[in-house]
Coordinates of N, CA and C in Angstrom, one line a residue:
X1 N 110.7 91.3 105.3 CA 110.5 92.0 103.6 C 108.7 92.5 103.6
X2 N 107.8 91.7 103.8 CA 106.2 91.8 103.9 C 105.7 92.6 104.9
X3 N 106.6 92.7 106.1 CA 106.3 93.1 107.5 C 105.2 92.3 108.4
X4 N 105.5 91.1 108.4 CA 104.6 90.1 109.2 C 104.7 90.7 110.8
X5 N 105.7 90.7 111.2 CA 105.7 91.3 112.6 C 104.8 92.7 112.8
X6 N 105.1 93.5 111.9 CA 104.2 94.9 112.1 C 102.9 94.4 111.4
X7 N 102.1 93.2 110.8 CA 100.9 92.9 110.7 C 100.4 92.7 112.1
X8 N 101.1 91.6 112.4 CA 100.8 90.8 113.8 C 100.7 91.9 114.8
X9 N 101.6 92.7 115.1 CA 101.5 93.9 116.1 C 100.1 94.4 115.7
X10 N 99.7 95.1 114.4 CA 98.8 96.0 114.1 C 97.3 94.9 114.6
X11 N 97.4 93.7 114.2 CA 96.2 92.9 114.4 C 95.9 92.9 116.2
X12 N 97.1 92.8 117.3 CA 96.9 92.9 118.3 C 96.4 94.4 118.7
X13 N 96.8 95.3 118.3 CA 96.5 96.5 118.8 C 94.8 97.1 118.4
X14 N 94.6 96.4 117.0 CA 93.2 96.3 116.9 C 92.1 95.7 117.5
X15 N 92.6 94.5 118.0 CA 91.7 93.3 118.9 C 92.0 94.0 120.5
X16 N 93.0 94.5 120.5 CA 93.3 94.9 121.8 C 93.6 93.8 123.1
X17 N 94.1 92.6 122.5 CA 94.4 91.6 123.2 C 95.4 90.8 122.5
X18 N 96.2 89.9 123.2 CA 97.2 88.8 122.5 C 96.3 87.9 122.0
X19 N 96.8 87.0 121.0 CA 96.1 86.0 120.2 C 96.8 84.6 120.8
X20 N 96.3 83.7 120.4 CA 96.7 82.5 121.1 C 97.2 82.0 119.9
X21 N 98.4 81.6 119.7 CA 99.2 81.2 118.5 C 99.6 79.5 118.7
X22 N 99.3 78.8 117.5 CA 99.4 77.7 117.2 C 100.1 77.4 116.0
X23 N 100.9 76.3 115.8 CA 101.5 75.7 114.5 C 100.4 74.9 113.6
X24 N 99.9 75.4 112.8 CA 98.9 74.3 112.2 C 99.8 73.0 111.7
X25 N 100.7 73.5 110.9 CA 101.5 72.5 110.5 C 102.7 73.1 110.0
X26 N 103.8 72.6 109.5 CA 105.2 73.0 109.1 C 104.8 74.4 108.3
X27 N 105.4 75.1 108.7 CA 105.4 76.6 107.9 C 103.9 77.5 107.9
X28 N 103.0 76.9 108.9 CA 101.8 77.7 108.8 C 101.6 77.9 110.4
X29 N 101.4 79.3 110.9 CA 101.2 79.4 112.3 C 99.7 80.1 112.0
X30 N 99.1 80.1 113.1 CA 97.6 80.7 113.2 C 97.4 81.5 114.6
X31 N 97.2 82.6 114.6 CA 96.9 83.3 115.8 C 95.6 83.5 115.9
X32 N 94.8 83.2 117.2 CA 93.3 83.2 117.2 C 92.9 84.2 118.3
X33 N 92.0 85.2 117.9 CA 91.4 85.9 118.8 C 89.9 85.7 119.0
X34 N 89.4 84.4 118.7 CA 88.1 84.1 119.1 C 87.0 84.4 117.7
X35 N 87.0 85.8 117.2 CA 86.0 86.1 116.3 C 87.1 86.6 115.0
X36 N 88.4 86.4 115.2 CA 89.3 86.6 114.1 C 90.5 85.9 114.2
X37 N 91.2 85.2 113.2 CA 92.4 84.4 112.8 C 93.4 85.2 112.2
X38 N 94.6 84.9 112.1 CA 95.5 85.5 111.4 C 96.5 84.1 111.3
X39 N 96.7 84.0 109.7 CA 97.5 82.5 109.3 C 98.6 83.1 108.6
X40 N 99.6 82.7 108.9 CA 101.0 83.3 108.1 C 101.6 81.9 107.6
X41 N 101.5 81.8 106.4 CA 102.1 80.7 105.8 C 103.6 81.3 105.3
X42 N 104.6 80.4 105.3 CA 106.2 80.6 104.9 C 106.7 79.4 104.5
X43 N 107.4 79.5 103.1 CA 108.2 78.4 102.8 C 107.2 77.5 102.0
X44 N 106.0 77.6 101.5 CA 105.0 76.8 101.3 C 105.1 76.5 99.8
X45 N 104.6 75.2 99.4 CA 104.4 75.0 98.0 C 103.3 76.1 97.5
X46 N 103.3 76.7 96.3 CA 102.3 77.5 95.7 C 100.9 76.9 95.8
X47 N 100.4 75.8 95.6 CA 99.3 75.3 95.7 C 98.8 75.2 97.2
X48 N 99.5 75.0 97.9 CA 99.3 75.2 99.5 C 98.9 76.5 99.8
X49 N 99.5 77.3 99.6 CA 99.3 78.8 99.7 C 98.0 79.0 99.1
X50 N 97.7 78.4 98.1 CA 96.3 78.9 97.5 C 95.4 78.3 98.0
X51 N 95.6 77.1 98.5 CA 94.5 76.3 99.4 C 94.6 77.3 100.8
X52 N 95.4 77.7 101.4 CA 95.1 78.3 102.6 C 94.4 79.9 102.2
X53 N 94.4 80.5 101.0 CA 94.0 81.5 100.5 C 92.5 81.4 100.6
X54 N 92.2 80.4 99.9 CA 90.9 79.8 99.4 C 89.8 79.9 100.9
X55 N 90.5 79.6 102.1 CA 89.8 79.4 103.3 C 89.8 80.8 104.3
X56 N 90.1 81.8 103.4 CA 90.2 83.1 104.4 C 89.3 84.1 103.7
X57 N 88.9 85.1 104.3 CA 87.9 85.9 104.4 C 88.7 87.2 103.4
X58 N 90.1 87.3 103.9 CA 90.8 88.7 103.6 C 92.4 88.0 103.4
X59 N 93.0 88.4 102.5 CA 94.4 88.3 102.5 C 95.1 89.6 102.7
X60 N 96.1 89.4 103.3 CA 97.1 90.5 103.4 C 98.4 90.3 102.8
X61 N 99.0 91.1 101.9 CA 100.0 91.0 101.0 C 101.0 91.5 101.8
X62 N 101.2 93.0 101.9 CA 102.4 93.4 102.8 C 101.9 94.7 103.3
X63 N 102.8 94.8 104.3 CA 102.8 96.2 105.0 C 104.1 96.7 104.9
X64 N 104.7 97.3 104.3 CA 106.1 97.8 103.8 C 106.2 99.3 103.1
X65 N 107.1 99.3 102.2 CA 107.3 100.3 101.6 C 107.6 99.7 100.1
X66 N 107.1 98.6 99.9 CA 107.6 98.1 98.8 C 107.1 98.7 97.3
X67 N 105.5 99.2 97.4 CA 104.9 99.8 96.8 C 104.1 99.4 95.7
X68 N 104.3 98.3 95.0 CA 103.4 97.7 93.9 C 102.4 96.8 94.9
X69 N 101.2 96.6 94.0 CA 100.0 95.9 94.4 C 100.8 94.5 94.0
X70 N 101.0 93.6 94.9 CA 101.8 92.1 94.9 C 100.9 91.2 94.2
X71 N 101.9 90.3 93.9 CA 101.3 88.9 93.1 C 100.1 88.4 94.0
X72 N 100.3 88.2 95.3 CA 99.6 88.1 96.2 C 98.2 88.8 96.6
X73 N 98.3 90.0 96.2 CA 97.0 90.5 96.0 C 96.5 90.2 94.7
X74 N 96.8 90.0 93.9 CA 96.4 89.4 92.7 C 95.8 88.2 92.5
X75 N 96.4 87.2 93.1 CA 95.9 86.0 93.7 C 94.7 86.0 94.4
X76 N 94.8 86.6 95.4 CA 93.7 86.9 96.4 C 92.3 87.4 95.8
X77 N 92.4 88.4 94.8 CA 91.5 88.9 94.3 C 91.0 87.9 93.1
X78 N 91.8 87.3 92.4 CA 91.3 86.2 91.3 C 90.6 84.9 92.2
X79 N 90.6 84.9 93.4 CA 90.0 83.9 94.2 C 88.5 84.4 94.8
X80 N 88.4 85.8 94.3 CA 87.3 86.3 95.0 C 87.5 86.9 96.7
X81 N 88.8 86.9 96.9 CA 88.9 87.5 98.4 C 89.4 88.6 98.4
X82 N 89.0 89.5 99.3 CA 89.6 90.8 99.6 C 90.8 90.7 99.8
X83 N 91.9 91.8 99.4 CA 93.3 91.9 99.4 C 93.4 93.3 100.3
X84 N 94.4 93.0 101.0 CA 94.7 94.3 101.8 C 96.3 94.3 101.8
X85 N 96.7 95.8 101.3 CA 98.3 96.1 101.1 C 98.7 97.4 101.4
X86 N 99.7 97.8 101.6 CA 100.6 99.1 101.7 C 100.9 99.3 100.3
X87 N 100.2 99.2 99.3 CA 100.5 99.6 97.9 C 100.7 101.0 97.6
X88 N 101.1 101.7 96.8 CA 101.5 102.9 96.7 C 100.2 103.5 95.8
X89 N 98.9 104.2 96.3 CA 97.8 104.4 95.6 C 98.1 105.4 94.5
X90 N 99.2 106.2 94.3 CA 99.3 106.7 93.2 C 99.6 106.0 92.2
X91 N 100.1 104.8 92.1 CA 100.2 104.0 90.8 C 99.6 103.5 90.2
X92 N 98.1 103.3 90.9 CA 97.0 102.5 90.6 C 95.9 103.2 90.2
X93 N 95.0 102.7 89.3 CA 93.7 103.8 89.0 C 92.9 103.5 90.3
X94 N 92.0 104.6 90.5 CA 91.0 104.6 91.5 C 90.4 103.5 91.7
X95 N 89.9 102.6 90.9 CA 89.0 101.7 90.9 C 89.9 100.3 91.9
X96 N 90.9 100.8 91.4 CA 91.9 99.5 92.3 C 91.2 99.1 93.7
X97 N 90.6 97.8 93.9 CA 89.7 97.6 95.1 C 90.6 97.0 96.1
X98 N 92.1 96.8 96.1 CA 92.9 96.3 97.4 C 92.5 97.6 98.3
X99 N 92.3 97.0 99.4 CA 92.3 97.7 100.7 C 93.7 98.3 100.9
X100 N 93.5 99.7 101.2 CA 94.9 100.1 101.4 C 95.0 100.5 103.0
X101 N 96.3 100.1 103.5 CA 96.7 100.3 104.6 C 98.0 100.9 104.6
X102 N 98.4 101.3 106.0 CA 99.8 102.0 106.2 C 100.3 101.6 107.6
X103 N 101.5 101.6 107.9 CA 102.1 101.3 109.1 C 101.1 102.3 110.2
X104 N 100.6 103.6 109.7 CA 100.3 104.5 110.7 C 98.7 104.2 111.1
X105 N 98.0 103.3 110.1 CA 96.6 103.1 110.2 C 96.4 101.7 110.1
X106 N 96.9 100.9 110.2 CA 97.0 99.4 110.0 C 95.9 98.8 111.0
X107 N 96.1 99.0 112.1 CA 95.3 98.7 113.3 C 94.1 99.1 113.2
X108 N 93.5 100.4 112.7 CA 92.5 101.1 112.3 C 91.9 100.4 111.4
X109 N 92.5 100.1 110.6 CA 91.8 99.4 109.2 C 91.4 98.0 109.5
X110 N 92.2 97.1 110.1 CA 92.1 95.9 110.8 C 90.7 95.9 111.4
X111 N 90.4 96.8 112.4 CA 89.4 96.9 113.0 C 88.3 97.4 112.6
X112 N 88.4 97.9 111.4 CA 87.2 98.5 110.7 C 86.6 97.5 110.0
X113 N 87.6 96.7 109.2 CA 86.9 95.5 108.4 C 86.5 94.2 109.2
X114 N 87.2 94.2 110.6 CA 86.2 93.0 111.5 C 85.0 93.6 112.0
X115 N 84.9 94.8 112.2 CA 83.4 95.2 112.7 C 82.5 95.2 111.4
X116 N 83.2 95.1 110.1 CA 82.4 95.5 109.0 C 82.6 94.4 108.0
X117 N 82.0 93.1 108.1 CA 82.9 92.3 107.1 C 82.3 92.3 106.0
X118 N 81.0 93.2 105.7 CA 80.7 93.3 104.2 C 81.6 93.7 103.5
X119 N 82.5 94.8 104.1 CA 83.7 95.4 103.3 C 84.6 94.4 102.7
X120 N 84.7 93.2 103.4 CA 85.8 91.9 102.5 C 84.8 91.3 101.7
X121 N 83.5 91.3 102.0 CA 82.8 90.3 100.8 C 82.8 91.5 99.4
X122 N 82.4 93.0 99.7 CA 82.7 93.8 98.6 C 84.0 93.7 97.8
X123 N 85.0 93.4 98.6 CA 86.3 94.0 98.1 C 86.7 92.5 97.6
X124 N 86.0 91.3 97.9 CA 86.5 90.2 97.3 C 85.5 90.0 95.9
X125 N 84.3 90.8 95.6 CA 83.7 90.5 94.6 C 84.2 91.8 93.5
X126 N 84.5 92.8 94.1 CA 85.3 93.8 93.2 C 86.7 93.3 92.5
X127 N 87.3 92.9 93.7 CA 88.7 92.3 93.3 C 88.8 91.1 92.0
X128 N 87.6 90.2 92.2 CA 87.7 89.4 91.1 C 87.1 89.9 89.8
X129 N 86.3 90.8 89.4 CA 86.0 91.5 88.7 C 87.1 92.5 88.0
X130 N 88.1 93.0 88.9 CA 89.0 93.7 88.7 C 90.1 93.0 87.8
X131 N 90.4 91.9 88.6 CA 91.5 90.8 87.7 C 90.9 90.5 86.4
X132 N 89.6 90.2 86.6 CA 89.3 89.5 85.0 C 89.5 90.8 84.2
X133 N 89.0 91.9 84.5 CA 89.3 93.0 83.3 C 90.4 93.6 83.1
X134 N 91.5 93.6 84.0 CA 92.8 94.1 83.8 C 93.9 93.0 83.9
X135 N 93.9 91.8 84.3 CA 95.0 91.1 84.2 C 94.5 89.7 83.5
X136 N 93.6 89.4 83.0 CA 93.2 88.3 82.1 C 94.3 88.4 81.0
X137 N 94.8 86.9 81.0 CA 96.2 86.9 80.4 C 95.8 87.1 78.6
X138 N 94.5 87.0 78.2 CA 94.1 86.9 77.1 C 94.1 88.5 76.7
X139 N 93.5 89.4 77.6 CA 93.4 90.8 77.3 C 95.1 91.5 77.4
X140 N 95.8 90.9 78.4 CA 97.4 91.5 78.6 C 97.8 91.0 77.4
X141 N 97.8 89.9 76.9 CA 98.6 89.6 75.6 C 98.3 90.5 74.6
X142 N 97.0 90.8 74.2 CA 96.4 91.7 73.3 C 96.9 92.8 73.4
X143 N 96.8 93.6 74.5 CA 97.5 94.8 74.7 C 98.9 94.8 74.7
X144 N 99.7 94.0 74.9 CA 100.9 93.8 74.8 C 101.5 94.0 73.4
X145 N 100.7 93.1 72.4 CA 100.7 92.8 70.9 C 100.4 94.1 70.4
X146 N 99.5 94.9 70.5 CA 99.3 96.3 70.4 C 100.0 97.1 70.4
X147 N 100.6 97.3 71.7 CA 101.9 98.1 71.9 C 103.0 97.7 71.3
X148 N 103.5 96.5 70.9 CA 104.5 96.3 70.2 C 104.4 96.7 68.6
X149 N 103.0 96.1 68.1 CA 102.9 96.7 66.6 C 102.6 98.4 66.5
X150 N 102.3 99.2 67.4 CA 102.5 100.3 67.4 C 104.1 101.0 67.5
X151 N 104.5 100.4 68.3 CA 106.1 100.4 68.3 C 106.8 100.3 66.9
X152 N 106.2 99.3 66.5 CA 107.2 99.0 64.9 C 106.6 99.7 63.9
X153 N 105.5 100.0 64.0 CA 104.7 101.1 63.0 C 105.6 102.5 63.2
X154 N 105.7 103.0 64.3 CA 106.5 104.1 64.6 C 107.6 104.2 64.2
X155 N 108.5 103.1 64.4 CA 109.9 103.0 64.0 C 109.9 102.9 62.3
X156 N 109.1 102.6 61.7 CA 109.0 102.4 60.4 C 108.7 103.8 59.5
X157 N 108.1 104.7 60.3 CA 108.0 106.1 60.0 C 109.0 106.8 59.6

């Protein structure tokens, strides 16, 4: 569903060789290419996933036709990590700092961010700000209440 096999294949093509794979612990596999690692966690408790995310420079949400910026991307950005996803760019504001990729260009995007790690740093800091401004619980609640109150006023007219 998230496209793990396609993500791994894209990394192999970006780096142009096979990575050495190891099972770090139950549910966590790591592919290593020397200068880059791809860590895949499956079936793990949420806090364990967040710990893994904190140790990464970038988080790949999904390479699929799912469409939205997923919760994984939002959590990555809230941790100050760059998020990479195949989200539908037409659904989000231009300022959305999630690094977009598709099946067609995934290996090129991986190669680019590996060659320019400053892009990941910038994505992480912009992402943190983006989440604080647009996904802060207090702000979302206030917007929701405002929409509800406006709907109630419209109904009474």
